[in-house]
Short mmCIF file of C-alpha atoms and ligand atoms in Angstrom, two decimals:
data_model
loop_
_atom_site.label_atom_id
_atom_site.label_comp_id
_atom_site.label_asym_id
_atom_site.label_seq_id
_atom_site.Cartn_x
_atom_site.Cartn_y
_atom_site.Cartn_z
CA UNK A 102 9.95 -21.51 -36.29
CA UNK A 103 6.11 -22.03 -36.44
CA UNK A 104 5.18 -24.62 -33.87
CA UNK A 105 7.78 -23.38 -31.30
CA UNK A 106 7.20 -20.85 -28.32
CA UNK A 107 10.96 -19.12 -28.69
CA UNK A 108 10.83 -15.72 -30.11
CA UNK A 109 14.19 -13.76 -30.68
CA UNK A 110 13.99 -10.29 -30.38
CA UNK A 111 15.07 -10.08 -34.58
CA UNK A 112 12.25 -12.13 -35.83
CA UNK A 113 9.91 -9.84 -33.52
CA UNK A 114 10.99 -6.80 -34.84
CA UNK A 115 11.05 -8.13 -38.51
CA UNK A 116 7.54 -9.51 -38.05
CA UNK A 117 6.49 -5.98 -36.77
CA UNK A 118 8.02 -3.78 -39.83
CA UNK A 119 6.13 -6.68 -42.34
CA UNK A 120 3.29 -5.07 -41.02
CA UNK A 121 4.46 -1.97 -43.35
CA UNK A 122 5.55 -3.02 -46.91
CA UNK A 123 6.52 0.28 -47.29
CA UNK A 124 8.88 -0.18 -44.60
CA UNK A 125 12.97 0.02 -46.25
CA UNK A 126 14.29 -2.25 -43.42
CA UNK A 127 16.76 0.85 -41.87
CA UNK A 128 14.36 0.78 -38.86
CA UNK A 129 14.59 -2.85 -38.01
CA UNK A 130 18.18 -2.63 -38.50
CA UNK A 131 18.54 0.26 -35.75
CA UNK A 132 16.67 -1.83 -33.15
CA UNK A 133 18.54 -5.30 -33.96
CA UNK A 134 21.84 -3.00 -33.29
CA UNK A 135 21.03 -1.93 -30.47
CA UNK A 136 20.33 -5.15 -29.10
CA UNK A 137 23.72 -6.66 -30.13
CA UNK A 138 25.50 -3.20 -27.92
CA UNK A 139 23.25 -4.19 -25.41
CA UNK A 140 24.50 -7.70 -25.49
CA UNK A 141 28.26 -6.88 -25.21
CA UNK A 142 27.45 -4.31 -22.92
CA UNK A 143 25.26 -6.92 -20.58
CA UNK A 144 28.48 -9.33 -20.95
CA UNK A 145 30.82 -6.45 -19.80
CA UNK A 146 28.60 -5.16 -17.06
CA UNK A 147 28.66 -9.23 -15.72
CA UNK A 148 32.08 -8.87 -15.66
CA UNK A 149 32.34 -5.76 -13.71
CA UNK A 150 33.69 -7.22 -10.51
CA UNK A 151 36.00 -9.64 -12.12
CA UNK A 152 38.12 -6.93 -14.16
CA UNK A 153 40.02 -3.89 -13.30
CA UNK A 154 37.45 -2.03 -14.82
CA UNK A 155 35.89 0.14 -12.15
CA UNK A 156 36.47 3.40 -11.08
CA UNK A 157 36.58 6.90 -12.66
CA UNK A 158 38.22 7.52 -15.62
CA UNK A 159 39.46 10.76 -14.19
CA UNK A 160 36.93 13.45 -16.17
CA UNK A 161 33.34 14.91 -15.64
CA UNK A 162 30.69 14.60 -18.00
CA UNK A 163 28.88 17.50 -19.36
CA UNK A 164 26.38 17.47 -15.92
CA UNK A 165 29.19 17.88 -13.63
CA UNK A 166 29.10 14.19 -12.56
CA UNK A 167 32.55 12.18 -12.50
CA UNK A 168 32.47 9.85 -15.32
CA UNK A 169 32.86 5.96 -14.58
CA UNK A 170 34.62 3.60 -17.29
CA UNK A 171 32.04 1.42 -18.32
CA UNK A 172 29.67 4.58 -19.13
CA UNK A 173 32.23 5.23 -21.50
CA UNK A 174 32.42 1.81 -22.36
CA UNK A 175 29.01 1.70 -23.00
CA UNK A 176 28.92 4.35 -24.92
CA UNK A 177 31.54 4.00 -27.15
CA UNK A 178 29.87 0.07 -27.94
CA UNK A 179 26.43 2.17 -28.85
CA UNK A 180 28.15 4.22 -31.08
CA UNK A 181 30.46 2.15 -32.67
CA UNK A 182 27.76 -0.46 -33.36
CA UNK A 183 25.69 2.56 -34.92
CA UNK A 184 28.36 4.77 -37.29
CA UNK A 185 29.05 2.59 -40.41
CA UNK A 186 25.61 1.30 -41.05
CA UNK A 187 24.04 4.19 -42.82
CA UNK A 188 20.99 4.40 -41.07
CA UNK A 189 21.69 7.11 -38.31
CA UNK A 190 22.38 10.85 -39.54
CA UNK A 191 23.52 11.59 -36.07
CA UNK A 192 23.65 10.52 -31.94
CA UNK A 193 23.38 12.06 -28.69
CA UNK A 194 24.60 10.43 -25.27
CA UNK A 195 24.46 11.54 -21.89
CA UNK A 196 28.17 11.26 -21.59
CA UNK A 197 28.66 13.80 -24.37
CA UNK A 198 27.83 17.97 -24.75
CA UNK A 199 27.53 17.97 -28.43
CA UNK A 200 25.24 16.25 -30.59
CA UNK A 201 27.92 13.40 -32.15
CA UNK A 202 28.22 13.20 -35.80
CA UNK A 203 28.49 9.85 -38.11
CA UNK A 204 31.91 9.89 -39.41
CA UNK A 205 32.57 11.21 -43.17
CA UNK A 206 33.98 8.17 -44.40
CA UNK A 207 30.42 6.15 -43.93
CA UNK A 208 26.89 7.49 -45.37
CA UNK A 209 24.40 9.04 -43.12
CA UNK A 210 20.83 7.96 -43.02
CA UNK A 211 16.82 9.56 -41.87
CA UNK A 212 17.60 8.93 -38.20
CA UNK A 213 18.80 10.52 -34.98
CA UNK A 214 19.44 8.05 -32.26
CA UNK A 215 19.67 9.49 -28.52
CA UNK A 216 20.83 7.57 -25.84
CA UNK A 217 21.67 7.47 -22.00
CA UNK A 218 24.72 4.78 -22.53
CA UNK A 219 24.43 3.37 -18.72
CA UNK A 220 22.18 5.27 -16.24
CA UNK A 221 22.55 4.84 -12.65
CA UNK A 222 25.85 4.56 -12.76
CA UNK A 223 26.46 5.64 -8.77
CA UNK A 224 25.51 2.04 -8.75
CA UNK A 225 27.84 0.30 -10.62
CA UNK A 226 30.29 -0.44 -7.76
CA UNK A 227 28.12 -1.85 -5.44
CA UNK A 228 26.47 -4.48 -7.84
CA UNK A 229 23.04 -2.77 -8.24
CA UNK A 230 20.83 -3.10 -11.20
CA UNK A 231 21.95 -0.29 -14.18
CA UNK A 232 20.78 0.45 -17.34
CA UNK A 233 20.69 1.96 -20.83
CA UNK A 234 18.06 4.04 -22.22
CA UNK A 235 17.41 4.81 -25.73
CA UNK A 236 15.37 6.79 -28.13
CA UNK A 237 14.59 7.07 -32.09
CA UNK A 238 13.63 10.17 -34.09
CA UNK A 239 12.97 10.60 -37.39
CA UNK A 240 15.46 13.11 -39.37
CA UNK A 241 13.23 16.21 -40.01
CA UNK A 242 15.72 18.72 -41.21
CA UNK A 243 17.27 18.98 -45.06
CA UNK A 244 20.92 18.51 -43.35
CA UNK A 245 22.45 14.76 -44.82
CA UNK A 246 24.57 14.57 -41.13
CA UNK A 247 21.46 16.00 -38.80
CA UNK A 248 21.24 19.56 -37.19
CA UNK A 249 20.52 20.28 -33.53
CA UNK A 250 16.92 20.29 -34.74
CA UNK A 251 16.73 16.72 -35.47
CA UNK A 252 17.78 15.95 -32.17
CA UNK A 253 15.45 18.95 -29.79
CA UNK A 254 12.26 17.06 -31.62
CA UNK A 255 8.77 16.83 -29.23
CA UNK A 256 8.41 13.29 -27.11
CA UNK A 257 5.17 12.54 -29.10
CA UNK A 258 7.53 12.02 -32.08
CA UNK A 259 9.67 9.54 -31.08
CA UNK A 260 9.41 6.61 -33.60
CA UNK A 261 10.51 4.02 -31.30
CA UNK A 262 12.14 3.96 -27.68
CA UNK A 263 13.14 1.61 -25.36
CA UNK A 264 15.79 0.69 -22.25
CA UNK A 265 18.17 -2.52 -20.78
CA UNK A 266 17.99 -3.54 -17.71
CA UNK A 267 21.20 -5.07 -16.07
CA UNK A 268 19.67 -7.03 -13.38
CA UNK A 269 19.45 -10.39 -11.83
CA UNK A 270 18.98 -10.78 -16.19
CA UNK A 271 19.15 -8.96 -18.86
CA UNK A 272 15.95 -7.56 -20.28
CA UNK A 273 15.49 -5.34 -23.40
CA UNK A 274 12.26 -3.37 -23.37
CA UNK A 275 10.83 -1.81 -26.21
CA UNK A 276 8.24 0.26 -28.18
CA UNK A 277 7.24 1.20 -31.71
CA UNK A 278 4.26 2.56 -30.82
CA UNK A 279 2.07 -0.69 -30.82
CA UNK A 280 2.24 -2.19 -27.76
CA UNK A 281 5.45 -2.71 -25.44
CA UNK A 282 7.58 -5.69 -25.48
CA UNK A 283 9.77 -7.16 -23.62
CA UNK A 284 12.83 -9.89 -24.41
CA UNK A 285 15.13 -11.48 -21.64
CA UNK A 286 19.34 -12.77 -22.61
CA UNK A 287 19.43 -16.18 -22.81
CA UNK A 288 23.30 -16.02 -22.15
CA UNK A 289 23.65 -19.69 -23.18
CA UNK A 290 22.85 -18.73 -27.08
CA UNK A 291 23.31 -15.35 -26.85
CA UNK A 292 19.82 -14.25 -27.75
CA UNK A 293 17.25 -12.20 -26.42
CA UNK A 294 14.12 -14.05 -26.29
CA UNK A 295 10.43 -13.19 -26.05
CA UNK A 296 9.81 -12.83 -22.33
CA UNK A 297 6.94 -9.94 -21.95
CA UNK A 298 4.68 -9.67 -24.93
CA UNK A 299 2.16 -6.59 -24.66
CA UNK A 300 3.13 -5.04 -21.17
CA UNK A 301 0.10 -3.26 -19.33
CA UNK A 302 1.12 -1.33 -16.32
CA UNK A 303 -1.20 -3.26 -13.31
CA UNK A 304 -4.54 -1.65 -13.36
CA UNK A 305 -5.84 -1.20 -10.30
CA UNK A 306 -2.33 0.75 -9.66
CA UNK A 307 -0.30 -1.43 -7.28
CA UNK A 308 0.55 0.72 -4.12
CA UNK A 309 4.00 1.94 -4.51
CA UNK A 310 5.74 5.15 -4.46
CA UNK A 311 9.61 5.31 -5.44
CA UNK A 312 11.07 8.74 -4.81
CA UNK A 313 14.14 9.37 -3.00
CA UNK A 314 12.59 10.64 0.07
CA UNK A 315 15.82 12.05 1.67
CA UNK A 316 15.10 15.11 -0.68
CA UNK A 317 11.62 15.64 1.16
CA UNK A 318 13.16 18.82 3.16
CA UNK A 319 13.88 20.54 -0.14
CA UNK A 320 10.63 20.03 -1.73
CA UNK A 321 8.28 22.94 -2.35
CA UNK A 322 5.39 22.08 -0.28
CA UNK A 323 2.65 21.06 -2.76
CA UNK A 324 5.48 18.54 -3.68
CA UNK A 325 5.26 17.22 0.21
CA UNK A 326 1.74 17.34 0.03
CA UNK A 327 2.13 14.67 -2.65
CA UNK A 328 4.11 12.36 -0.81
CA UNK A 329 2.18 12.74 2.47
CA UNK A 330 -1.30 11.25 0.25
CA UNK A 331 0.45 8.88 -1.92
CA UNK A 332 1.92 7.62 1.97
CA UNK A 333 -1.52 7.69 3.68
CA UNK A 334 -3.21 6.00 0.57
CA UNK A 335 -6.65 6.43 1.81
CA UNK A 336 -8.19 6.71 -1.39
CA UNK A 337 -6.59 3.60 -2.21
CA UNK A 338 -7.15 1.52 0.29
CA UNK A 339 -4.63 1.79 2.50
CA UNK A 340 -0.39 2.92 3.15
CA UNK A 341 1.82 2.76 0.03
CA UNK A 342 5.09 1.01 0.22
CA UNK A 343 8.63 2.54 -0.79
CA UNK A 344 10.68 0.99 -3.53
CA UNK A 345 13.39 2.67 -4.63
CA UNK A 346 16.46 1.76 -5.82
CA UNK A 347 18.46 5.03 -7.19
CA UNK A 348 18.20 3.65 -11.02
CA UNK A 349 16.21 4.73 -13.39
CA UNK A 350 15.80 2.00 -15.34
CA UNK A 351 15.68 -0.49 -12.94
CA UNK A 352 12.73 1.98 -10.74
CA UNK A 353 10.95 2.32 -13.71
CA UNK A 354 11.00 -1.50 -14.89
CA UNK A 355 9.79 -2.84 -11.54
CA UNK A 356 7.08 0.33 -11.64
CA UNK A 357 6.13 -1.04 -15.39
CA UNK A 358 5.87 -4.63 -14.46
CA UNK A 359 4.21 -4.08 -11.05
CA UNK A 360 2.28 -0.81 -10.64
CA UNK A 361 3.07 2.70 -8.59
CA UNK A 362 4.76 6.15 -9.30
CA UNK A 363 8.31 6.67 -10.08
CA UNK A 364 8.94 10.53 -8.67
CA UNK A 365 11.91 12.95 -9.22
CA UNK A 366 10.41 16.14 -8.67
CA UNK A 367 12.46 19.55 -8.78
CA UNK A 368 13.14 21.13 -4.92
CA UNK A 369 14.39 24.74 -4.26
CA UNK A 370 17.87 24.31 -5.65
CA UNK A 371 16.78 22.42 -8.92
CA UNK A 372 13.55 23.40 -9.71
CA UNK A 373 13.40 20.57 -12.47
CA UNK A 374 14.87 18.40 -10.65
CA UNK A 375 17.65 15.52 -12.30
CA UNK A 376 16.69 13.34 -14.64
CA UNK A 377 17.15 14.20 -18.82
CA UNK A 378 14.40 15.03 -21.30
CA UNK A 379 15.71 13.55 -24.59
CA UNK A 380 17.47 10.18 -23.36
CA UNK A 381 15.54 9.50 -19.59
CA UNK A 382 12.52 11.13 -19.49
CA UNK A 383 10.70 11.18 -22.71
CA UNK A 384 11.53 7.85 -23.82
CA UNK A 385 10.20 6.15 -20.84
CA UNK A 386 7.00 8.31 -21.19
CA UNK A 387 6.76 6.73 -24.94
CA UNK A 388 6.75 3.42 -23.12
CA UNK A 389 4.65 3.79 -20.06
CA UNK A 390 1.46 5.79 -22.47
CA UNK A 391 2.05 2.72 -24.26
CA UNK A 392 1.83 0.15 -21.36
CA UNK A 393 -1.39 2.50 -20.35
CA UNK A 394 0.24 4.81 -18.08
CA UNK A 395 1.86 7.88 -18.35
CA UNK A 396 4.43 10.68 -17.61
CA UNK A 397 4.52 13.78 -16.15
CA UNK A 398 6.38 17.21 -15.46
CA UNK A 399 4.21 17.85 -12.61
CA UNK A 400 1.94 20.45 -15.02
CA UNK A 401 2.25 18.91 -18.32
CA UNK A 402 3.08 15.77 -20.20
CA UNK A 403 6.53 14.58 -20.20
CA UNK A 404 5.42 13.44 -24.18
CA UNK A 405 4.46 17.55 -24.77
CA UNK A 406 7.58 19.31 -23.67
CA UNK A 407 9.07 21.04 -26.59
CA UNK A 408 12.92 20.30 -25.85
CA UNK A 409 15.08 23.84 -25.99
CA UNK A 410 18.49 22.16 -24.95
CA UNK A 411 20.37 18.41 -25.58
CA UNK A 412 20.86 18.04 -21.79
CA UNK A 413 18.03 19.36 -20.34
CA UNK A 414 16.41 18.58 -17.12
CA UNK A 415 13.34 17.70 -15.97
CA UNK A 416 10.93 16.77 -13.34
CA UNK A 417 9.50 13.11 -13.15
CA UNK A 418 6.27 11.35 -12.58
CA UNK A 419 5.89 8.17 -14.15
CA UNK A 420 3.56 4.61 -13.86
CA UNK A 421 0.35 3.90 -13.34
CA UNK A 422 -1.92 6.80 -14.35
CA UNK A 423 -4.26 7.37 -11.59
CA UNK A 424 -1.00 8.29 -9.35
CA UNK A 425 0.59 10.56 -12.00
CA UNK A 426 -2.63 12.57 -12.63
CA UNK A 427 -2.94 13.07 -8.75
CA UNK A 428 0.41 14.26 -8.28
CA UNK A 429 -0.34 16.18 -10.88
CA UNK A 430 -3.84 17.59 -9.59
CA UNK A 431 -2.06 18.11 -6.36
CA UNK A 432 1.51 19.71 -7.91
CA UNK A 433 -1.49 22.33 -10.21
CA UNK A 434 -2.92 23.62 -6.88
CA UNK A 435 0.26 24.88 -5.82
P1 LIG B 667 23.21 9.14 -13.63
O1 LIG B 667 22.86 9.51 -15.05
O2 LIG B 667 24.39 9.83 -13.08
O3 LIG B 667 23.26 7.66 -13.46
O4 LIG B 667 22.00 9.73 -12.73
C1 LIG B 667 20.71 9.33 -13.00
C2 LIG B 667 20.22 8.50 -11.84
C3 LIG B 667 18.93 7.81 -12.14
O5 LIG B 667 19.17 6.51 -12.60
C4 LIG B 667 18.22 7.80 -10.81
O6 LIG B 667 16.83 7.80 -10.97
C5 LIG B 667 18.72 9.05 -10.16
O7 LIG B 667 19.96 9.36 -10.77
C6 LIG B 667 18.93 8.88 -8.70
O8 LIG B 667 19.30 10.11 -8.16
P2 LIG B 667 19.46 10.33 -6.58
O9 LIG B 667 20.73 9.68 -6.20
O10 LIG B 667 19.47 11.81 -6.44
O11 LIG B 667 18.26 9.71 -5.93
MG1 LIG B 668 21.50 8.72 -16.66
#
């Protein structure tokens, strides 16, 4: 393809692993599957208001939360596009308490796969941009079909991570640690093409605070005082504006692509907060440190939080890094 501009997300990723002779291929493989789930589920989330599909399927997932069909949908894509191939020794989704094995009859591989199947899915109904989230580990226990322990593994291990974006298009983002990349659905040949090579969160930060403010009553007041500076900006220059859109993916895309602070602190009732360490938080903390921001709990690095649970929560701050290190000066203090 020398001489032309188009870059599919495959030959990227097969370019990258050349990089590592050593490399058996399983890796690549991973990645280039989840980019064909993310294509049928892109196709099936365009379709959302043309079939029957909407609507709850009648049961809660393990958070509580009334479960929509095309989460399941999603999810059952993911893992179906993931069991047989022999690279995965096991998978976690949001949608499910236990860890979820690869079936007996196919061969397990070194990896764990966790994934939030479609996040933001209070939006699904009303045509808003959702998304899926996704995160790789290395297999570190002795087990052929993976132990709890391969999936409770430290952020800063993560071998690759990345998210979709079901928007006005379809974007894959992702990183392998060198450098994030992003590839937008040509829905006329199916591919996803080289769109964003080597994303850098805006530096100067861009002045934008997402946070859903509504919750500002219930915050612990060093958590006000963080909203009140980020809204005066005078350090910065001047006011920040609001953006936020109630989807993780989608508030943390625009906050990649244009600058700011993504915020979902805890408050009094849930003192860390909403959002998911294994599948929401900690991969997009892999991306942004490797866009040049970063992510974190308030006190400590999203990437440093030793995980003691599959569905654990946690609080959020996440962009450009002057922001989260003031929150985070601010959040310290008390
Ligand atoms: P979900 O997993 O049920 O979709 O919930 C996660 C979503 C995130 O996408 C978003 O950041 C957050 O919930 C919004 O929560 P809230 O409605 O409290 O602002
Ligand atoms: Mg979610």
């Amino acid at each position: 393809m020398e001489g032309t501009s188009i870059v599919t997300i495959e030959r990227h990723i097969i370019e990258a692993e050349r990089k590592y002779p050593e490399a058996s291929g399983a890796f690549s493989n991973i990645l280039t599957d989840m980019a064909l789930a993310a294509k049928v589920i892109s196709r099936q989330v365009n379709m959302a208001g043309l079939v029957d599909i909407l609507g709850r399927v009648g049961r809660s997932n393990v958070q509580g939360e009334a479960v929509q069909k095309l989460d399941v949908f999603a999810q059952d894509v993911i893992y179906q596009a993931m069991d047989h191939t022999g690279h995965l020794c096991c998978m976690v989704s949001e949608e499910q308490e236990d860890l979820m094995p690869i079936p007996e009859v196919f061969p397990a591989g070194d990896y764990v796969l966790l994934f939030d199947p479609l996040d933001g899915s209070s939006n699904i109904d009303v045509n808003v941009s959702i998304g899926t989230i996704f995160s790789i580990h290395r297999k570190i226990s002795g087990e052929t079909r993976g132990t709890l322990d391969d999936c409770l593994q430290v952020g800063r291990k993560q071998l690759a991570a990345g998210y979709v974006v079901y928007g006005s298009s379809t974007m894959l983002v992702y990183t392998t640690g060198q450098g994030v990349h992003g590839f937008t659905l040509d829905p006329s040949i199916g591919e996803f093409l080289l769109s964003h090579e080597n994303i850098q969160i805006p530096n100067p930060a861009t002045r934008y605070y997402s946070a859903n403010e509504a919750r500002y009553p219930h915050w612990e007041p060093a958590m006000q005082r963080v909203l009140d500076r980020f809204r005066a900006g005078e350090e910065w220059g001047g006011a920040f504006s609001a953006r936020y859109i109630g989807s993780l993916v989608a508030d943390f895309h625009r906050t990649l692509l244009r600058g700011g602070i993504f915020m979902y602190p805890g408050d009094r009732s849930n003192p860390n907060g909403k959002l998911r360490l294994l599948y929401e938080s900690s991969p997009l903390a892999f991306i942004a440190e490797q866009a040049g921001g970063r992510a974190s709990t308030g006190t400590e690095d999203i990437l440093d939080v030793v995980p003691t649970s599959l569905h654990q929560r946690t609080p959020l701050f996440l962009g450009s890094t002057e922001f989260v290190d003031e929150a985070e000066r601010i959040l310290k203090q008390g």
